[in-house]
Amino acid sequence: MILKDKVAIITGAGRGLGRASAIEMAKEGASLVILSRTSKELDNTAEKITKTGGKVITLKADVSRNKDIENTVDKAISTFGKIDILLNNAAILGPVKPLYKIDEKDWNNLIEINLKGVFLFSKAITPIMVQQKSGKIINVTSNLGLKGLPFFSGYS
């Protein structure tokens, strides 16, 4: 178990890569704090983890909201005493349409979640990891940054 005694926070852990990562990290011994904006999806992920004996806390949270991030960090520290890994995985595709048809509100929502969320979470975690003299921040990205697709201008 390569992650025994490690504590990981995983954003966007209700489905897809975030969910798969949470399940695999738990299998490798990590204690987890998983979050998403959708509680039901998180509960399904947590159920899979606890059935195999893993330790997990679920939090409904929005990575674009500093208060949600602070709450997540506080909960992780108060429950597990440290944070070893941050997996920034939460993202949205955003409006899937031609760039000139995207309104500013939708564009801002995409930027707040996909970029600002990574910045805010990393900023909140870094002092803890510096104090511990250890830690890993993993930022999940897409290959659509290398090969754009029509109508995915914000995501790509």
Short mmCIF file of C-alpha atoms in Angstrom, two decimals:
data_model
loop_
_atom_site.label_atom_id
_atom_site.label_comp_id
_atom_site.label_asym_id
_atom_site.label_seq_id
_atom_site.Cartn_x
_atom_site.Cartn_y
_atom_site.Cartn_z
CA MET A 1 0.00 0.00 0.00
CA ILE A 2 2.00 2.91 -1.33
CA LEU A 3 -0.26 5.62 0.16
CA LYS A 4 -0.58 4.17 3.67
CA ASP A 5 -0.90 6.97 6.25
CA LYS A 6 -1.28 9.62 3.51
CA VAL A 7 -4.17 12.10 3.38
CA ALA A 8 -5.51 13.26 0.02
CA ILE A 9 -8.02 15.90 -1.00
CA ILE A 10 -9.61 15.22 -4.37
CA THR A 11 -11.78 17.80 -6.13
CA GLY A 12 -14.38 16.69 -8.62
CA ALA A 13 -14.45 13.23 -7.02
CA GLY A 14 -18.09 12.43 -7.74
CA ARG A 15 -17.48 10.94 -11.17
CA GLY A 16 -15.00 10.26 -13.92
CA LEU A 17 -11.29 10.56 -13.27
CA GLY A 18 -11.80 12.11 -9.81
CA ARG A 19 -13.94 9.19 -8.68
CA ALA A 20 -11.56 6.61 -10.13
CA SER A 21 -8.59 8.35 -8.50
CA ALA A 22 -10.34 8.44 -5.11
CA ILE A 23 -11.16 4.74 -5.25
CA GLU A 24 -7.62 3.79 -6.28
CA MET A 25 -5.96 6.04 -3.69
CA ALA A 26 -8.15 4.47 -1.00
CA LYS A 27 -7.13 0.99 -2.19
CA GLU A 28 -3.52 2.12 -1.76
CA GLY A 29 -4.19 3.15 1.85
CA ALA A 30 -4.89 6.90 1.64
CA SER A 31 -7.45 8.62 3.85
CA LEU A 32 -9.57 10.88 1.67
CA VAL A 33 -11.46 14.13 1.66
CA ILE A 34 -13.50 14.13 -1.52
CA LEU A 35 -15.58 16.96 -2.84
CA SER A 36 -17.93 17.89 -5.62
CA ARG A 37 -20.87 20.20 -6.16
CA THR A 38 -23.15 17.13 -6.32
CA SER A 39 -23.70 15.28 -3.03
CA LYS A 40 -25.35 12.21 -4.54
CA GLU A 41 -22.35 11.46 -6.75
CA LEU A 42 -20.00 11.88 -3.79
CA ASP A 43 -22.08 9.50 -1.69
CA ASN A 44 -21.76 6.84 -4.40
CA THR A 45 -17.98 7.30 -4.50
CA ALA A 46 -17.74 7.20 -0.70
CA GLU A 47 -19.83 4.04 -0.55
CA LYS A 48 -17.38 2.22 -2.85
CA ILE A 49 -14.46 3.42 -0.72
CA THR A 50 -15.95 2.49 2.65
CA LYS A 51 -17.00 -0.97 1.40
CA THR A 52 -13.31 -1.75 0.92
CA GLY A 53 -12.40 -0.39 4.36
CA GLY A 54 -11.21 3.03 3.25
CA LYS A 55 -11.53 6.22 5.28
CA VAL A 56 -13.36 9.04 3.52
CA ILE A 57 -15.06 12.35 4.25
CA THR A 58 -17.42 13.85 1.67
CA LEU A 59 -18.00 17.56 1.32
CA LYS A 60 -20.32 19.34 -1.06
CA ALA A 61 -18.14 22.22 -2.20
CA ASP A 62 -17.50 24.59 -5.07
CA VAL A 63 -13.80 25.08 -5.85
CA SER A 64 -14.43 28.61 -7.07
CA ARG A 65 -15.56 29.67 -3.57
CA ASN A 66 -12.76 30.44 -1.12
CA LYS A 67 -15.04 29.71 1.86
CA ASP A 68 -15.70 26.17 0.58
CA ILE A 69 -11.96 25.62 0.14
CA GLU A 70 -11.17 26.89 3.64
CA ASN A 71 -13.88 24.59 5.05
CA THR A 72 -12.40 21.62 3.18
CA VAL A 73 -8.87 22.31 4.39
CA ASP A 74 -10.07 22.85 7.98
CA LYS A 75 -12.07 19.59 7.90
CA ALA A 76 -9.11 17.63 6.51
CA ILE A 77 -6.74 18.97 9.18
CA SER A 78 -9.21 18.56 12.06
CA THR A 79 -10.03 14.99 11.02
CA PHE A 80 -6.72 13.62 9.76
CA GLY A 81 -4.13 16.10 11.11
CA LYS A 82 -2.36 16.72 7.80
CA ILE A 83 -2.71 16.94 4.03
CA ASP A 84 -0.23 15.05 1.85
CA ILE A 85 -1.87 15.23 -1.57
CA LEU A 86 -4.11 17.66 -3.39
CA LEU A 87 -5.59 16.38 -6.64
CA ASN A 88 -7.07 19.36 -8.50
CA ASN A 89 -9.48 17.55 -10.78
CA ALA A 90 -12.72 19.57 -10.74
CA ALA A 91 -13.56 21.12 -14.09
CA ILE A 92 -16.46 21.89 -16.39
CA LEU A 93 -16.56 21.83 -20.17
CA GLY A 94 -18.27 25.19 -20.11
CA PRO A 95 -20.50 26.42 -22.86
CA VAL A 96 -20.06 24.21 -25.92
CA LYS A 97 -20.72 26.66 -28.73
CA PRO A 98 -18.86 29.08 -30.97
CA LEU A 99 -16.78 31.57 -29.00
CA TYR A 100 -18.71 34.56 -30.30
CA LYS A 101 -21.93 33.07 -28.86
CA ILE A 102 -20.57 32.58 -25.32
CA ASP A 103 -21.80 35.19 -22.88
CA GLU A 104 -19.54 36.69 -20.25
CA LYS A 105 -21.35 35.02 -17.32
CA ASP A 106 -20.78 31.53 -18.76
CA TRP A 107 -17.16 32.37 -19.60
CA ASN A 108 -16.51 33.64 -16.08
CA ASN A 109 -18.04 30.49 -14.55
CA LEU A 110 -15.71 28.32 -16.65
CA ILE A 111 -12.63 30.35 -15.65
CA GLU A 112 -13.65 30.43 -11.97
CA ILE A 113 -13.94 26.65 -11.73
CA ASN A 114 -11.24 25.45 -14.15
CA LEU A 115 -8.52 28.01 -13.37
CA LYS A 116 -9.33 30.02 -10.26
CA GLY A 117 -10.30 26.88 -8.33
CA VAL A 118 -6.88 25.32 -8.96
CA PHE A 119 -5.17 28.55 -7.89
CA LEU A 120 -7.25 28.99 -4.71
CA PHE A 121 -6.90 25.36 -3.59
CA SER A 122 -3.17 25.26 -4.28
CA LYS A 123 -2.72 28.55 -2.45
CA ALA A 124 -4.65 27.25 0.58
CA ILE A 125 -2.70 23.98 0.73
CA THR A 126 0.82 25.22 0.05
CA PRO A 127 1.51 26.73 3.52
CA ILE A 128 0.48 23.44 5.14
CA MET A 129 2.76 21.43 2.89
CA VAL A 130 5.63 23.86 3.43
CA GLN A 131 5.19 23.55 7.21
CA GLN A 132 5.08 19.74 6.92
CA LYS A 133 8.10 19.85 4.59
CA SER A 134 6.26 17.47 2.27
CA GLY A 135 3.28 17.19 -0.04
CA LYS A 136 2.19 16.81 -3.62
CA ILE A 137 -0.15 18.93 -5.72
CA ILE A 138 -1.42 17.20 -8.85
CA ASN A 139 -3.25 19.29 -11.46
CA VAL A 140 -5.30 17.28 -13.92
CA THR A 141 -5.38 18.74 -17.41
CA SER A 142 -6.79 17.73 -20.75
CA ASN A 143 -5.06 17.12 -24.05
CA LEU A 144 -7.59 19.50 -25.56
CA GLY A 145 -5.12 22.23 -24.67
CA LEU A 146 -2.87 20.75 -27.34
CA LYS A 147 -5.49 19.99 -29.99
CA GLY A 148 -8.54 22.18 -29.86
CA LEU A 149 -11.99 21.02 -30.88
CA PRO A 150 -14.68 23.15 -32.47
CA PHE A 151 -16.96 24.81 -29.90
CA PHE A 152 -14.72 23.94 -26.93
CA SER A 153 -12.84 27.25 -26.98
CA GLY A 154 -13.03 27.88 -23.22
CA TYR A 155 -12.11 24.36 -22.20
CA SER A 156 -9.34 24.01 -24.76
#
